[in-house]
Short mmCIF file of N, CA and C in Angstrom, two decimals:
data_model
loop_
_atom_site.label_atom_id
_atom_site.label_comp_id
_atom_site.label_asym_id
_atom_site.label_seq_id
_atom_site.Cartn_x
_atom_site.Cartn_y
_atom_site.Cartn_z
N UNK A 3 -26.24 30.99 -14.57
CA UNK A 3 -24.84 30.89 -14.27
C UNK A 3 -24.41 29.43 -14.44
N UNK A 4 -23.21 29.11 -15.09
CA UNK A 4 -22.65 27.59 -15.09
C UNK A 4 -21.57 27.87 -14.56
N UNK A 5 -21.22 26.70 -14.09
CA UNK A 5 -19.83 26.09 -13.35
C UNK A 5 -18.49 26.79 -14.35
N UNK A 6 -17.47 26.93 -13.74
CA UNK A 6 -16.62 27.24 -13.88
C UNK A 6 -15.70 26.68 -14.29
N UNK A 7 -14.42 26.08 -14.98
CA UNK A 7 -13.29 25.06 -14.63
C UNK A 7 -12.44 25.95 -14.56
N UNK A 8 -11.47 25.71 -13.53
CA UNK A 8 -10.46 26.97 -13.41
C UNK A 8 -9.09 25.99 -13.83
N UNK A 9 -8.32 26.02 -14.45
CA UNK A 9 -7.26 25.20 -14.68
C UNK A 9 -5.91 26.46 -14.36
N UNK A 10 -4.64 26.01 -13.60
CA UNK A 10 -3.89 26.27 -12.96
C UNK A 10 -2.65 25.49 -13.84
N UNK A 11 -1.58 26.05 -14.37
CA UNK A 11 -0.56 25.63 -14.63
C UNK A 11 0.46 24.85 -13.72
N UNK A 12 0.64 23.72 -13.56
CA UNK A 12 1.39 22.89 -13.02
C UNK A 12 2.62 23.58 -12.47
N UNK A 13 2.96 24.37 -11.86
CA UNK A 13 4.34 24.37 -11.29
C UNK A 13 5.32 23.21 -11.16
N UNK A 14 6.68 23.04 -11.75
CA UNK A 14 7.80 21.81 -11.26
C UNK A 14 8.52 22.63 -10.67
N UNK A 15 8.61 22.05 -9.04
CA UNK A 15 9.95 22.56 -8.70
C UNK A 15 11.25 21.81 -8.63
N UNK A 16 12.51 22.28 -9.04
CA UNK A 16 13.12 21.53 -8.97
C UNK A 16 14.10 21.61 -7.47
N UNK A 17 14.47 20.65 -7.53
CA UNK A 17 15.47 20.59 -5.56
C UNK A 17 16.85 19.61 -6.30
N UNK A 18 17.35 20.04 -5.27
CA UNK A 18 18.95 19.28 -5.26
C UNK A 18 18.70 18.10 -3.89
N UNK A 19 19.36 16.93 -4.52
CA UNK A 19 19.08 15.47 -3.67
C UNK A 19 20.79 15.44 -3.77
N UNK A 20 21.50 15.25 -2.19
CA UNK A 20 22.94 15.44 -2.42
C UNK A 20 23.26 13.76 -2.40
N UNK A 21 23.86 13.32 -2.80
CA UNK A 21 24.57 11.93 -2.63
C UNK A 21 26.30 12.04 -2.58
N UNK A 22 26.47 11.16 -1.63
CA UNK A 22 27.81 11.01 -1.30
C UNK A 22 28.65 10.62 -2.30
N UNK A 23 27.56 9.39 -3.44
CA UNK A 23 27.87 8.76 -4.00
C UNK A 23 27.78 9.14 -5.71
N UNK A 24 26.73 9.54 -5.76
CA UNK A 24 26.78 10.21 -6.99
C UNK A 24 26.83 11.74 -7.16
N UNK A 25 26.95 12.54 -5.95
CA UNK A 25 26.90 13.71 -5.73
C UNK A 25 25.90 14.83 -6.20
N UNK A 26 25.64 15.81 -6.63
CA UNK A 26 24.43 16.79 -6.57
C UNK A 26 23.67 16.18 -7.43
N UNK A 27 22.46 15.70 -7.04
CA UNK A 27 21.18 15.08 -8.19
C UNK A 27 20.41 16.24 -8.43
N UNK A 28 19.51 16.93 -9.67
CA UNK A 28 18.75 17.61 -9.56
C UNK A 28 17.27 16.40 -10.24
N UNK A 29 16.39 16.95 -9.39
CA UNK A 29 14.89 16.18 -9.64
C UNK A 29 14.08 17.39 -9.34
N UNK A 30 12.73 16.80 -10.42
CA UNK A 30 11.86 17.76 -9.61
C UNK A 30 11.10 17.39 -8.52
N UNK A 31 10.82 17.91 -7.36
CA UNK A 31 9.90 17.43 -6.46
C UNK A 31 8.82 16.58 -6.60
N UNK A 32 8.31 16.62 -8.02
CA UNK A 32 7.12 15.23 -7.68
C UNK A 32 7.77 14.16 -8.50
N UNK A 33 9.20 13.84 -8.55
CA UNK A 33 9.84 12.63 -8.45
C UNK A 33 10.22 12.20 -7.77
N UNK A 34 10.13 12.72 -6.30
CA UNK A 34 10.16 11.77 -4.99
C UNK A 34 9.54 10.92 -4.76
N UNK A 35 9.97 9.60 -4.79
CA UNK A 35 8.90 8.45 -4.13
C UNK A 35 9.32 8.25 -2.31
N UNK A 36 7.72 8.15 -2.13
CA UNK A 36 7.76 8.14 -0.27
C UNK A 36 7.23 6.26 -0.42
N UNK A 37 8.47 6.00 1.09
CA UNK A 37 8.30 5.03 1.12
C UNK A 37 7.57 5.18 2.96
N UNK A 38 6.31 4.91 2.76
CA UNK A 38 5.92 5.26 4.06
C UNK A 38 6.33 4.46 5.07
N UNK A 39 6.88 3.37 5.15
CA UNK A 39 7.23 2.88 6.71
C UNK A 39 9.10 2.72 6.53
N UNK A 40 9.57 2.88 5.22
CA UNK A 40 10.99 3.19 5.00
C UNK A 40 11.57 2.00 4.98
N UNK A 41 12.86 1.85 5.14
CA UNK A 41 13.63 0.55 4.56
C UNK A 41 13.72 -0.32 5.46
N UNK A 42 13.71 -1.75 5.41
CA UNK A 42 14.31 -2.42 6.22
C UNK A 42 15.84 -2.14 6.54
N UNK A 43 16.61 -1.50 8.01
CA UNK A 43 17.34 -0.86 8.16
C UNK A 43 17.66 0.33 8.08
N UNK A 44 16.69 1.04 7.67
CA UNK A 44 16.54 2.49 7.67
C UNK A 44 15.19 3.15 7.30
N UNK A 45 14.19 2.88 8.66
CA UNK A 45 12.80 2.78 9.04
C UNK A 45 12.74 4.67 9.09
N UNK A 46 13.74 5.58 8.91
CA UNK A 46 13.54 7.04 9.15
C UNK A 46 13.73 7.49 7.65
N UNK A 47 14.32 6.87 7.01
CA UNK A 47 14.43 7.77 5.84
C UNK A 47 13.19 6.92 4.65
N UNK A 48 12.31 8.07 4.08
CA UNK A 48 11.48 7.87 3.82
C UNK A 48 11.24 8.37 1.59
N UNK A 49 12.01 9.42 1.99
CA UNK A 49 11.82 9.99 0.57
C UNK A 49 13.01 9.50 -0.03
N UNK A 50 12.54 9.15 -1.45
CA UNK A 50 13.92 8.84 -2.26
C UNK A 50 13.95 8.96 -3.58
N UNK A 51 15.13 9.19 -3.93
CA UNK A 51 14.97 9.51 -5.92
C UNK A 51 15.04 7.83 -6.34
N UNK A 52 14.88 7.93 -7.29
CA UNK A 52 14.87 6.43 -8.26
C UNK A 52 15.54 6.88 -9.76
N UNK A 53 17.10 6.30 -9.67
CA UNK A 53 17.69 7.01 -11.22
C UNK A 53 17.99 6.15 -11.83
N UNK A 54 17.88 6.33 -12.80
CA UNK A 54 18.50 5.19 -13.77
C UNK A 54 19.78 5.16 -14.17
N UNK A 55 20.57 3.75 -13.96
CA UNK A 55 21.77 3.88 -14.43
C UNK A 55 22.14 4.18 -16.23
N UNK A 56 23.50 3.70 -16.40
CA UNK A 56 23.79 3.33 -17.91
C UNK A 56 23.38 2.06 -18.33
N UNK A 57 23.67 1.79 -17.33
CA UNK A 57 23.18 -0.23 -17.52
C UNK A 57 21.87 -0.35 -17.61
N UNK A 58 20.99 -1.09 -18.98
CA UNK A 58 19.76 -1.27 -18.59
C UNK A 58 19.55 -2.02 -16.99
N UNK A 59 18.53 -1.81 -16.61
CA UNK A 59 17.99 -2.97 -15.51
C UNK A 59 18.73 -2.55 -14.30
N UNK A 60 19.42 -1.73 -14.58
CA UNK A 60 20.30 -1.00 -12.50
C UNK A 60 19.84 0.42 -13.03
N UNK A 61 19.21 0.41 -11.24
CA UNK A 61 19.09 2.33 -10.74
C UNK A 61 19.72 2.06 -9.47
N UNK A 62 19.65 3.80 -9.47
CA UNK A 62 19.99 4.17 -7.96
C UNK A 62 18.82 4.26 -7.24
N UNK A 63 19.03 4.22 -5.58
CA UNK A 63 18.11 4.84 -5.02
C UNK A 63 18.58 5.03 -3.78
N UNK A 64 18.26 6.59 -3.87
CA UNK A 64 18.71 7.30 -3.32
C UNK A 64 18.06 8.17 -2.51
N UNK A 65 18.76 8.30 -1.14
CA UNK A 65 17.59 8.57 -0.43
C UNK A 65 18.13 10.26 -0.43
N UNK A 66 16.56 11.07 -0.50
CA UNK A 66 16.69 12.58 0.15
C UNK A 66 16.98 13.45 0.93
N UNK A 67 17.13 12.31 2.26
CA UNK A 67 17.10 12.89 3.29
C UNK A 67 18.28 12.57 4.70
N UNK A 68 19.20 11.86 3.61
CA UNK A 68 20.59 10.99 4.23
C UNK A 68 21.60 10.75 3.07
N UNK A 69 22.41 11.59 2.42
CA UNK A 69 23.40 11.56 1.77
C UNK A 69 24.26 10.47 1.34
N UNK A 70 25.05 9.33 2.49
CA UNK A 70 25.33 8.59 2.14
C UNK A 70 24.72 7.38 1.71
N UNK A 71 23.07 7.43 2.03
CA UNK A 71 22.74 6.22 2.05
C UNK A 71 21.83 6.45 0.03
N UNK A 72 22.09 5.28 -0.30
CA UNK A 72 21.94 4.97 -1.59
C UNK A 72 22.15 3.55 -1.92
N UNK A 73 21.20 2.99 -2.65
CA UNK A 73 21.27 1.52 -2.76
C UNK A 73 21.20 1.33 -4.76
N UNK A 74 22.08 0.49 -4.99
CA UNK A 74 22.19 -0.14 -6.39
C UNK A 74 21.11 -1.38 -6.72
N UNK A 75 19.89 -1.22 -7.66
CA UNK A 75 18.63 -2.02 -7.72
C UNK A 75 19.09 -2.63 -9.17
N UNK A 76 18.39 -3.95 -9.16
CA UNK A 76 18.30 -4.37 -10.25
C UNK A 76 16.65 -4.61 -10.75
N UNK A 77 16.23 -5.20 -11.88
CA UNK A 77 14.99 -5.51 -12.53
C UNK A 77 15.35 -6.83 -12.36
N UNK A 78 14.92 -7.77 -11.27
CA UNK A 78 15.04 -8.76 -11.15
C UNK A 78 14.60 -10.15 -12.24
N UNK A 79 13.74 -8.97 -12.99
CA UNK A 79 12.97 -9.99 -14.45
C UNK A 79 13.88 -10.43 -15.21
N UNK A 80 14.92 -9.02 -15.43
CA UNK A 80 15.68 -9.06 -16.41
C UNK A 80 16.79 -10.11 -15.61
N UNK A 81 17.28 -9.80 -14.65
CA UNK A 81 18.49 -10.62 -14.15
C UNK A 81 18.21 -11.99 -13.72
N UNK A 82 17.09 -12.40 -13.40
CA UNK A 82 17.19 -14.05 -12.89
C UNK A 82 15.68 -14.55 -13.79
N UNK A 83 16.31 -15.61 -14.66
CA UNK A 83 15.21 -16.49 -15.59
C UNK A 83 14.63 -16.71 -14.47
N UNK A 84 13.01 -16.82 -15.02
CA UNK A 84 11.48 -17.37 -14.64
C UNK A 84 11.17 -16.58 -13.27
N UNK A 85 12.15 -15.66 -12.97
CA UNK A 85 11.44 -14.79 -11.88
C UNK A 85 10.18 -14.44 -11.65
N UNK A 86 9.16 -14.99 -10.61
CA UNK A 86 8.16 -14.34 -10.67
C UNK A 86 7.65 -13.71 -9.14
N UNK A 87 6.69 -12.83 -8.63
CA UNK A 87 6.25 -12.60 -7.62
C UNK A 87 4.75 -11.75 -8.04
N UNK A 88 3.94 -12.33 -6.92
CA UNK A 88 2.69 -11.84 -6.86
C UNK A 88 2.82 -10.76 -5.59
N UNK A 89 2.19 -9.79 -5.93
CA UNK A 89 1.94 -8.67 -4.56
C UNK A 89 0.66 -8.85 -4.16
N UNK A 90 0.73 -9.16 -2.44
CA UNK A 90 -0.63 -9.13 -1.91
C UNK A 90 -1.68 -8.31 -2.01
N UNK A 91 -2.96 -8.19 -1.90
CA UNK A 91 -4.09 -7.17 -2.07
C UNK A 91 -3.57 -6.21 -0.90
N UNK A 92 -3.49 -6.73 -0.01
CA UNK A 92 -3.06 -5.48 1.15
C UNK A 92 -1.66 -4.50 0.79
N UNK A 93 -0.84 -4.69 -0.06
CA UNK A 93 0.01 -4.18 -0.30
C UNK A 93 0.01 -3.51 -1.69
N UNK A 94 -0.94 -3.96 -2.72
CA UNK A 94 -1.71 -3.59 -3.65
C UNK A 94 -2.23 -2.36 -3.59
N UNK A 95 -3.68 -2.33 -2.05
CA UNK A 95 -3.85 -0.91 -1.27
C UNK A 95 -3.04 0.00 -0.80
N UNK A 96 -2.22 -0.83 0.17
CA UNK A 96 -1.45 0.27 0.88
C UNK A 96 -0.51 1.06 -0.56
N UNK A 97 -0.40 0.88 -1.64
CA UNK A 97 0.40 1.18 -2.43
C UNK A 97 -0.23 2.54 -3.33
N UNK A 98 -1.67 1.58 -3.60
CA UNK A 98 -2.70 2.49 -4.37
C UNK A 98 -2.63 2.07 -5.64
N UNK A 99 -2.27 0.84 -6.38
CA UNK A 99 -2.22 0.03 -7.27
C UNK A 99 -3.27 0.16 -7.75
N UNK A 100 -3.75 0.79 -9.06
CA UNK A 100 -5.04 0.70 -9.92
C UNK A 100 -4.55 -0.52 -11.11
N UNK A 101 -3.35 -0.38 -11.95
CA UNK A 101 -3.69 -0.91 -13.44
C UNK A 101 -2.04 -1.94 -13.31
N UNK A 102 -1.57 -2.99 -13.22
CA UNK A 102 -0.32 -3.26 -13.55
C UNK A 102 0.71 -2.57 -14.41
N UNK A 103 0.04 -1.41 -14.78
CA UNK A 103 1.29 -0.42 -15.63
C UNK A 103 1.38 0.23 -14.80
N UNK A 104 1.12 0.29 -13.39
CA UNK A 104 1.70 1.12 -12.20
C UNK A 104 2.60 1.01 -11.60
N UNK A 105 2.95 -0.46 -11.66
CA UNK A 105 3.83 -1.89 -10.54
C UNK A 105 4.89 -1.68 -11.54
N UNK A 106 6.57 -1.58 -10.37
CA UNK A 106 7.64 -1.82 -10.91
C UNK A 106 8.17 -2.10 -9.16
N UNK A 107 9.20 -3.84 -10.13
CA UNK A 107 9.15 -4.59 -8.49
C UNK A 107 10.69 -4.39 -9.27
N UNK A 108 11.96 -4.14 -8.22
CA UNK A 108 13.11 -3.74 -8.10
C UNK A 108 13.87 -4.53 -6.96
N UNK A 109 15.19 -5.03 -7.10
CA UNK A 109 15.70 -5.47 -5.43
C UNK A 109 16.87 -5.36 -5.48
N UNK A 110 17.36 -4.87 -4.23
CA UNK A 110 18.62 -4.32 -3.97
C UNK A 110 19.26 -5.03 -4.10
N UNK A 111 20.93 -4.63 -4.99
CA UNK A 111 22.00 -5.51 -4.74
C UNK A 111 23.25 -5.17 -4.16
N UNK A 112 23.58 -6.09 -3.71
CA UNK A 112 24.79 -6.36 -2.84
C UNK A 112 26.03 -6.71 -3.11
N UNK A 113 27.02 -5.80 -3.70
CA UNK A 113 28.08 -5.83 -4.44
C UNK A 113 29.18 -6.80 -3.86
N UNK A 114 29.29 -7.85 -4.22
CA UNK A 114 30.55 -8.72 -3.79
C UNK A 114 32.01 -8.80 -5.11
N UNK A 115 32.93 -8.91 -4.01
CA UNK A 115 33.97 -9.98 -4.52
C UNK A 115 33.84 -11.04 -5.95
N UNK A 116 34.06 -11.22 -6.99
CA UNK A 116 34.33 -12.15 -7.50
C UNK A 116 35.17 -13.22 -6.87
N UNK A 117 35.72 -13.56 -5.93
CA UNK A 117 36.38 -14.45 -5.26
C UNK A 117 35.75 -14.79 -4.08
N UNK A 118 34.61 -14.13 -3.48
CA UNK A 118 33.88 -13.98 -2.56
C UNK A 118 32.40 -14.69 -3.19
N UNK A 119 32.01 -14.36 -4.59
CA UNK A 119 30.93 -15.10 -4.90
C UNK A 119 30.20 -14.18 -5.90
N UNK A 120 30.62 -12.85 -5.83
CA UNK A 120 30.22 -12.26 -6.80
C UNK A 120 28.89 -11.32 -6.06
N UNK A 121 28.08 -10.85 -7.09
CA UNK A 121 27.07 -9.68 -6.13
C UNK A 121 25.75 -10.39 -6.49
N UNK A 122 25.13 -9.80 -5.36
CA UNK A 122 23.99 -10.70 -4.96
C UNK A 122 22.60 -9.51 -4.87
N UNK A 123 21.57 -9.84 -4.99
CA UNK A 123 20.10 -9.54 -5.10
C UNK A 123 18.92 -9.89 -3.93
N UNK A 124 18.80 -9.02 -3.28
CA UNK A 124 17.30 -10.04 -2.58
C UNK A 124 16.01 -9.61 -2.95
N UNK A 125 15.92 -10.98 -3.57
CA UNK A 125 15.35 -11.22 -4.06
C UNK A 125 13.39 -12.03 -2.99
N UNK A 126 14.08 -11.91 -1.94
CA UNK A 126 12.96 -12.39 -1.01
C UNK A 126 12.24 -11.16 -0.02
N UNK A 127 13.06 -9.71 -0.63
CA UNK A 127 12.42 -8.81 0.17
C UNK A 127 12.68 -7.88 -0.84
N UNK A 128 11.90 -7.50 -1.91
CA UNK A 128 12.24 -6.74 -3.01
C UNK A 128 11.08 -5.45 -2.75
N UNK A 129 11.43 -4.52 -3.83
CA UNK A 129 10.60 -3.02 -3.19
C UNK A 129 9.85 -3.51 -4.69
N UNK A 130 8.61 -2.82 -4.00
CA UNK A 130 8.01 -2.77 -4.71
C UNK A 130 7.08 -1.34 -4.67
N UNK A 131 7.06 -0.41 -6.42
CA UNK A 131 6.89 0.61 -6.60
C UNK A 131 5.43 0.88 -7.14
N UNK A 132 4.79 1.94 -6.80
CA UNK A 132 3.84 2.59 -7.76
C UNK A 132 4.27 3.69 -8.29
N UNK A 133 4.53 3.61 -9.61
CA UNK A 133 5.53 4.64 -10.61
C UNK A 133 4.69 6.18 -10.59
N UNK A 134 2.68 5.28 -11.04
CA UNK A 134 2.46 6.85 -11.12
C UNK A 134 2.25 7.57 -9.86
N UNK A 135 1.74 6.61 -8.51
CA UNK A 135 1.22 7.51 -7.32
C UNK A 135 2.54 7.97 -6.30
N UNK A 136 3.74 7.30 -6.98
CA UNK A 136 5.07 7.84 -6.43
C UNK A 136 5.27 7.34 -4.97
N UNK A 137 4.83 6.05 -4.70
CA UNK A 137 4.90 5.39 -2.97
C UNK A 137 5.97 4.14 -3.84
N UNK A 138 6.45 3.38 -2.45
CA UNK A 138 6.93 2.45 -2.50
C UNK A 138 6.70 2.13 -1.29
N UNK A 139 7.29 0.45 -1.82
CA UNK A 139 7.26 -0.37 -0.20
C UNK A 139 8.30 -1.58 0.25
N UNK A 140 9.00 -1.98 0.59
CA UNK A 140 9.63 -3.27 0.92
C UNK A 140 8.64 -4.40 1.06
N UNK A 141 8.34 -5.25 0.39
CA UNK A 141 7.72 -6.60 0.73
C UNK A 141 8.40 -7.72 1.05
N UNK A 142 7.59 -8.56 1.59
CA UNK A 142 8.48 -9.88 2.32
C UNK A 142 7.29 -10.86 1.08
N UNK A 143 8.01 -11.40 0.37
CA UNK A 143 8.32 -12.95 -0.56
C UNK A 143 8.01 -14.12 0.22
N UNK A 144 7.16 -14.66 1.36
CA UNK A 144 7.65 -15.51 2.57
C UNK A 144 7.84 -17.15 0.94
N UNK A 145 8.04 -17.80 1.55
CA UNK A 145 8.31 -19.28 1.24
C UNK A 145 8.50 -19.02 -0.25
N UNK A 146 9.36 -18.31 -0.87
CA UNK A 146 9.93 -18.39 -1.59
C UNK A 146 11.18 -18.94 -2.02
N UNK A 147 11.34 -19.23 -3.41
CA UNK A 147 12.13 -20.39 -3.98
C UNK A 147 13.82 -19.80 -3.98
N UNK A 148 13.26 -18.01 -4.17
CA UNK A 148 14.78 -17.00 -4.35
C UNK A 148 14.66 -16.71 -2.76
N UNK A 149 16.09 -17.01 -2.55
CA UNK A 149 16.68 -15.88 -0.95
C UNK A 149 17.07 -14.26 -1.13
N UNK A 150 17.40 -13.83 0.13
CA UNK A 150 18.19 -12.80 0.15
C UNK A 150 19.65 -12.24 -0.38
N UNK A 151 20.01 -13.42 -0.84
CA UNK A 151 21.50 -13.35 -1.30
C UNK A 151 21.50 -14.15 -2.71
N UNK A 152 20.84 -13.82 -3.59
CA UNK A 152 20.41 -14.74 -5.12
C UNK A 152 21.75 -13.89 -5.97
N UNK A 153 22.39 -15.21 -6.22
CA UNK A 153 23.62 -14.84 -6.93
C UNK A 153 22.99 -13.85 -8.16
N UNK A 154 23.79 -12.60 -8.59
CA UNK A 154 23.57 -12.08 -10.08
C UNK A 154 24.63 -11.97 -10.92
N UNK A 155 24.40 -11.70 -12.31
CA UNK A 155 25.77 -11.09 -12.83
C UNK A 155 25.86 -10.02 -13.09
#
């Protein structure tokens, strides 16, 4: 007698993610990224879509499990010359980081006024993603050169 391989067709299911803001999203369920300890300011909501805008370099993100809440990200590479950040080994783990084609580092922006200063990026507490194992995380940047409020265009 030899071993067996039993292979099982992948089921996608798909779900509706409601937003206030962009209104009925459809995804399939294993495009949820879990952010296990959740946002700075919103430590309960945990699951979230990640969409891409029209604009290269802006997504949404949007959470699953709270309607209004949704945040506008940029690719901070693309938006501020010589950007750089290293992710710690501990956050590397907690992430499940195998290959740097896993890592996509993103940071929320903060829509201002043009008379006010225009919209801003933080850039000192940016999320940082594992695309294929579908986690994310908020990291803290400490003694960094970019703040929380890094002008963009």
């Amino acid at each position: 007698m030899t071993a067996t391989v039993l292979a099982f067709p992948i089921q996608r299911v798909p779900m509706i993610v409601e937003s206030e803001l962009l209104g009925e999203v459809t995804v399939e369920q294993d495009e949820l990224i879990t952010f296990s300890r959740g946002l700075l300011g919103s430590p309960a909501c945990r699951q979230f879509v990640l969409i891409p805008s029209e604009r290269q370099g802006l997504y949404w993100l949007q959470s699953a499990e709270h309607s209004p809440l949704a945040f506008l990200l940029v690719d901070p590479f693309l938006a501020v010359e010589g950007f750089a950040v290293d992710l710690a080994a501990s956050d590397r783990v907690e992430l499940g980081i195998e290959a740097e084609s896993d890592v996509a580092i993103l940071a929320i922006v903060t829509l201002g006024r043009p008379e006010t200063g225009g919209s801003t990026a933080n850039l000192q507490g940016p999320l940082a993603f594992n695309l294929r194992a579908r986690r994310a995380k908020q990291i803290a940047v400490p003694n960094s050169e970019y703040g929380v409020r890094w002008a963009i265009d």
